[in-house]
Amino acid sequence: MNEYTYPIILGILVGTALRVFMLRTDYRQYPTYLHGKIIHLSLGFIAAALGTIAIPSIMEKEFTAVTFLTLAASQFREVRNMERNTLTEMDSYELVPRGNTYIEGIAVAFESRNYLVIFTSFVVTLCYLALNVWVALGAAVICFLLSGMLMSGSKLSDIVTVEEKSISFDGAGLYVDNIYIMNIGLPERQEEILKYGMGFVLTPKEFSVRSTIANLGQRQAILHDVSVTLGVFRDSGTPALVPLIKRDLNDGRIGVFILPQEKDSKRAKEIIEHVPVLENAIQMPSKKGRRKHS
């Protein structure tokens, strides 16, 4: 044992604990399996070790050891590819799929969490060696709080107002409030939709939000989260019984038509409000930037 033993142990423990803290299985049902969790915890341990060892390497002027951080970056990029490929394969068997935009967001989140682990272990070890263990523990608490803030992100209730609206038919046309959804010609299908269907209208709070909720990936994320939580009244081969979202071209509102097995309007509204705003869907068209030409 030497002067670096306890700082290294603390850095690895804090970094691994942070990865456990960030590994939460929620209603999005990923990761659900034990082996998937083991993979991510193992990668978290490796990330914690890399971030911890960087400080002693610099103090001992072993600068070549720091180059392992660049190798780690390329390795964790493969984690994103692994998540993307796995979820894409799983998505093809969902009654209401996540969509590529949602999958990409999940994959990026898993990659970025390993970088948060490296940063936390790096800071904790540096504080231990430069100051003392109490400062290191304080830094660990701050990193946990910061990671919790970064994990939370924004949700739909931050950018839209969600209201339940009635669904109706005008001839063969299905409407949520006054927003056209689709054509349903068969009378028996119309009866099923009126019996099991629910409608919601999402009104943007700002003009710039219109393009975000118009994004097809963001719409699919709404349908998937509601269907996973409340179930869906459909089976494969029933194209009429498909949850759908359409846009009012005049004011940018979107009409959400769902077919939950558990018809609970209050819970459905809460689920829609807590759907994450996907990073790839965020656009600010009202903010104009000047383009420089060389």
Coordinates of C-alpha atoms in Angstrom, one line a residue:
M1 CA 0.0 0.0 0.0
N2 CA 1.1 3.6 -0.8
E3 CA -0.2 7.1 -0.6
Y4 CA -2.5 6.5 -3.6
T5 CA -4.2 3.4 -2.4
Y6 CA -7.0 5.0 -0.4
P7 CA -7.7 7.8 -2.9
I8 CA -7.9 5.2 -5.7
I9 CA -10.3 3.0 -3.6
L10 CA -12.5 5.9 -2.8
G11 CA -12.6 7.2 -6.4
I12 CA -13.6 3.8 -7.8
L13 CA -16.2 3.2 -5.1
V14 CA -17.8 6.6 -5.6
G15 CA -17.7 6.3 -9.4
T16 CA -19.3 2.8 -9.3
A17 CA -21.9 4.0 -6.8
L18 CA -22.8 6.8 -9.2
R19 CA -23.3 4.4 -12.0
V20 CA -25.6 2.3 -9.8
F21 CA -27.5 5.5 -8.9
M22 CA -28.0 6.3 -12.6
L23 CA -29.0 2.7 -13.6
R24 CA -32.7 2.8 -12.9
T25 CA -35.3 0.7 -14.7
D26 CA -38.5 2.7 -15.1
Y27 CA -41.7 2.5 -17.2
R28 CA -39.7 2.6 -20.4
Q29 CA -38.7 -1.0 -19.4
Y30 CA -35.0 -0.7 -20.2
P31 CA -32.8 -2.3 -19.0
T32 CA -35.0 -5.0 -17.6
Y33 CA -32.8 -8.0 -17.6
L34 CA -30.1 -8.9 -15.0
H35 CA -27.4 -9.5 -17.7
G36 CA -28.0 -6.0 -19.2
K37 CA -27.5 -4.4 -15.8
I38 CA -24.4 -6.4 -15.2
I39 CA -22.9 -5.2 -18.5
H40 CA -23.6 -1.5 -17.6
L41 CA -22.3 -1.9 -14.0
S42 CA -19.1 -3.5 -15.3
L43 CA -18.6 -0.7 -17.8
G44 CA -19.3 1.8 -15.0
F45 CA -16.6 0.1 -12.8
I46 CA -14.1 0.3 -15.7
A47 CA -15.0 4.0 -16.2
A48 CA -14.5 4.7 -12.5
A49 CA -11.1 3.0 -12.5
L50 CA -10.0 5.0 -15.6
G51 CA -11.0 8.3 -14.1
T52 CA -9.4 7.5 -10.7
I53 CA -6.1 6.3 -12.1
A54 CA -5.6 9.4 -14.3
I55 CA -4.7 11.6 -11.3
P56 CA -1.9 9.4 -9.8
S57 CA -0.6 8.9 -13.3
I58 CA -0.3 12.7 -13.8
M59 CA 1.4 13.1 -10.4
E60 CA 3.9 10.4 -11.2
K61 CA 4.5 12.0 -14.6
E62 CA 3.3 8.9 -16.4
F63 CA 1.5 10.8 -19.1
T64 CA 1.2 7.9 -21.4
A65 CA -1.2 6.3 -19.0
V66 CA -3.6 9.2 -19.6
T67 CA -3.9 8.2 -23.2
F68 CA -6.1 5.3 -22.0
L69 CA -8.9 7.9 -21.6
T70 CA -9.0 8.4 -25.3
L71 CA -9.3 4.6 -25.8
A72 CA -12.1 4.6 -23.2
A73 CA -13.9 7.3 -25.2
S74 CA -13.9 5.1 -28.3
Q75 CA -14.9 2.1 -26.3
F76 CA -17.9 3.8 -24.7
R77 CA -18.9 5.0 -28.1
E78 CA -19.4 1.3 -28.9
V79 CA -21.7 1.2 -25.9
R80 CA -24.0 3.6 -27.8
N81 CA -23.9 1.4 -30.9
M82 CA -24.7 -1.7 -28.8
E83 CA -27.7 0.0 -27.2
R84 CA -28.9 1.3 -30.5
N85 CA -28.7 -2.1 -32.2
T86 CA -30.3 -4.0 -29.3
L87 CA -33.2 -1.6 -29.0
T88 CA -33.7 -1.5 -32.7
E89 CA -34.0 -5.3 -32.8
M90 CA -36.4 -5.2 -29.9
D91 CA -38.5 -2.4 -31.4
S92 CA -39.5 -4.5 -34.4
Y93 CA -41.6 -6.7 -32.1
E94 CA -43.4 -3.9 -30.2
L95 CA -47.1 -3.3 -30.9
V96 CA -46.3 0.4 -30.6
P97 CA -42.6 0.9 -31.3
R98 CA -40.3 3.5 -29.6
G99 CA -39.0 4.9 -32.9
N100 CA -35.5 5.7 -34.0
T101 CA -35.3 9.1 -32.3
Y102 CA -36.3 7.7 -28.9
I103 CA -33.8 4.8 -29.3
E104 CA -31.0 7.2 -30.2
G105 CA -31.7 9.3 -27.2
I106 CA -31.5 6.3 -24.9
A107 CA -28.3 5.1 -26.5
V108 CA -26.7 8.6 -26.1
A109 CA -27.8 8.7 -22.5
F110 CA -26.0 5.4 -21.7
E111 CA -22.8 6.6 -23.3
S112 CA -22.8 9.9 -21.6
R113 CA -23.4 8.4 -18.1
N114 CA -20.0 6.6 -18.4
Y115 CA -18.3 10.0 -19.0
L116 CA -20.1 11.3 -15.9
V117 CA -18.6 8.4 -13.9
I118 CA -15.1 9.2 -15.3
F119 CA -15.5 12.9 -14.4
T120 CA -16.7 12.1 -10.9
S121 CA -14.0 9.6 -10.1
F122 CA -11.4 12.1 -11.4
V123 CA -12.7 14.9 -9.2
V124 CA -13.0 12.8 -6.1
T125 CA -9.5 11.4 -6.4
L126 CA -8.1 14.9 -7.1
C127 CA -9.8 16.4 -4.0
Y128 CA -8.5 13.5 -1.8
L129 CA -4.9 13.9 -2.9
A130 CA -4.8 17.7 -3.1
L131 CA -6.8 18.4 0.1
N132 CA -8.4 15.6 2.3
V133 CA -11.0 12.9 2.4
W134 CA -13.7 15.2 3.7
V135 CA -13.4 17.5 0.7
A136 CA -13.4 14.5 -1.5
L137 CA -16.7 13.3 0.1
G138 CA -18.2 16.7 -0.4
A139 CA -17.2 16.7 -4.0
A140 CA -18.8 13.3 -4.4
V141 CA -22.1 14.7 -3.0
I142 CA -22.0 17.6 -5.5
C143 CA -21.3 15.2 -8.4
F144 CA -24.3 13.1 -7.4
L145 CA -26.5 16.1 -7.3
L146 CA -25.2 17.4 -10.6
S147 CA -25.7 13.9 -12.2
G148 CA -29.3 13.8 -10.9
M149 CA -30.0 17.2 -12.5
L150 CA -28.4 16.1 -15.8
M151 CA -30.5 12.9 -15.8
S152 CA -33.8 14.6 -15.2
G153 CA -34.0 16.5 -18.5
S154 CA -37.1 18.3 -19.6
K155 CA -40.5 16.8 -20.0
L156 CA -43.5 17.6 -22.2
S157 CA -45.4 19.4 -19.4
D158 CA -42.6 22.0 -19.5
I159 CA -43.4 23.0 -23.1
V160 CA -47.0 22.1 -23.7
T161 CA -50.4 22.1 -22.1
V162 CA -52.2 18.7 -22.1
E163 CA -56.0 18.6 -22.2
E164 CA -58.3 15.6 -22.6
K165 CA -60.7 16.0 -25.5
S166 CA -63.6 14.0 -26.9
I167 CA -63.2 11.8 -29.9
S168 CA -65.9 11.7 -32.6
F169 CA -66.6 10.7 -36.2
D170 CA -67.7 12.9 -39.0
G171 CA -68.6 10.3 -41.6
A172 CA -65.6 8.0 -41.8
G173 CA -63.3 10.7 -40.4
L174 CA -62.0 10.3 -36.8
Y175 CA -61.4 13.5 -34.9
V176 CA -59.9 14.5 -31.6
D177 CA -61.6 17.7 -30.8
N178 CA -61.4 19.4 -34.2
I179 CA -58.1 17.7 -35.3
Y180 CA -58.5 15.1 -38.0
I181 CA -56.8 11.8 -37.2
M182 CA -57.6 9.2 -39.9
N183 CA -60.4 7.5 -41.8
I184 CA -62.2 4.5 -40.3
G185 CA -64.8 3.0 -42.7
L186 CA -66.0 -0.1 -40.9
P187 CA -68.9 0.5 -38.4
E188 CA -67.7 -2.2 -36.0
R189 CA -64.2 -0.5 -35.8
Q190 CA -65.8 2.8 -35.2
E191 CA -67.8 1.4 -32.3
E192 CA -64.6 -0.1 -30.8
I193 CA -62.7 3.2 -31.1
L194 CA -65.5 5.1 -29.5
K195 CA -65.7 2.5 -26.7
Y196 CA -61.9 2.1 -26.0
G197 CA -60.3 5.2 -27.5
M198 CA -59.2 8.4 -25.7
G199 CA -58.1 11.8 -27.1
F200 CA -55.8 14.5 -25.9
V201 CA -54.7 17.8 -27.4
L202 CA -51.2 19.2 -26.7
T203 CA -51.1 23.0 -27.0
P204 CA -47.6 24.5 -27.3
K205 CA -46.8 27.2 -24.7
E206 CA -44.4 29.0 -27.1
F207 CA -44.2 29.4 -30.8
S208 CA -40.7 27.8 -31.0
V209 CA -42.1 24.6 -29.4
R210 CA -44.3 23.8 -32.4
S211 CA -41.5 22.2 -34.4
T212 CA -40.5 20.1 -31.4
I213 CA -43.9 18.5 -30.9
A214 CA -44.3 18.2 -34.7
N215 CA -41.2 15.9 -34.8
L216 CA -42.3 12.4 -35.7
G217 CA -39.9 10.8 -33.3
Q218 CA -41.3 12.9 -30.4
R219 CA -44.8 11.9 -31.4
Q220 CA -43.9 8.2 -31.5
A221 CA -42.3 8.5 -28.0
I222 CA -45.6 9.8 -26.6
L223 CA -47.5 6.9 -28.1
H224 CA -45.0 4.3 -26.9
D225 CA -44.9 5.5 -23.3
V226 CA -48.6 5.6 -23.0
S227 CA -49.0 2.1 -24.6
V228 CA -46.3 0.6 -22.4
T229 CA -47.8 1.9 -19.2
L230 CA -51.6 1.5 -19.9
G231 CA -51.5 -1.2 -22.5
V232 CA -52.9 -1.0 -26.0
F233 CA -56.2 -2.4 -27.4
R234 CA -54.9 -3.9 -30.6
D235 CA -53.0 -6.8 -32.1
S236 CA -50.8 -7.3 -35.1
G237 CA -52.7 -7.2 -38.3
T238 CA -55.3 -4.6 -37.2
P239 CA -54.2 -1.4 -38.9
A240 CA -57.4 0.4 -37.9
L241 CA -56.6 0.0 -34.2
V242 CA -53.4 2.0 -34.2
P243 CA -52.7 4.9 -31.8
L244 CA -51.9 8.0 -33.8
I245 CA -51.0 11.6 -33.5
K246 CA -51.8 14.3 -36.1
R247 CA -51.1 18.0 -36.2
D248 CA -53.4 21.0 -36.6
L249 CA -51.6 22.9 -39.4
N250 CA -53.2 26.2 -38.4
D251 CA -52.0 26.6 -34.8
G252 CA -49.4 23.8 -34.3
R253 CA -51.5 21.8 -31.7
I254 CA -51.3 18.1 -31.9
G255 CA -54.1 15.6 -31.4
V256 CA -53.2 12.4 -29.6
F257 CA -55.4 9.4 -30.2
I258 CA -54.7 6.3 -28.0
L259 CA -56.4 3.0 -27.4
P260 CA -55.4 2.0 -23.8
Q261 CA -56.5 -1.3 -22.2
E262 CA -56.7 0.6 -18.9
K263 CA -59.0 3.6 -19.7
D264 CA -57.7 6.0 -17.0
S265 CA -57.8 9.6 -18.3
K266 CA -56.0 11.1 -15.3
R267 CA -53.2 8.6 -15.4
A268 CA -52.9 8.9 -19.2
K269 CA -52.6 12.7 -18.9
E270 CA -49.8 12.3 -16.3
I271 CA -47.9 9.9 -18.5
I272 CA -48.1 12.3 -21.5
E273 CA -46.9 15.2 -19.3
H274 CA -43.9 13.1 -18.1
V275 CA -42.8 12.0 -21.6
P276 CA -39.2 13.2 -22.0
V277 CA -38.5 15.9 -24.6
L278 CA -36.1 14.2 -27.0
E279 CA -32.9 16.0 -27.6
N280 CA -32.9 15.2 -31.3
A281 CA -36.4 16.7 -31.6
I282 CA -35.6 20.1 -29.9
Q283 CA -35.5 22.9 -32.4
M284 CA -35.6 26.7 -31.9
P285 CA -36.7 28.1 -35.3
S286 CA -37.7 31.4 -33.8
K287 CA -34.0 32.1 -32.9
K288 CA -32.3 33.2 -36.0
G289 CA -28.6 33.0 -36.2
R290 CA -26.3 34.8 -38.6
R291 CA -24.4 32.6 -40.9
K292 CA -20.9 33.7 -41.7
H293 CA -19.5 33.2 -45.2
S294 CA -15.9 32.9 -45.8

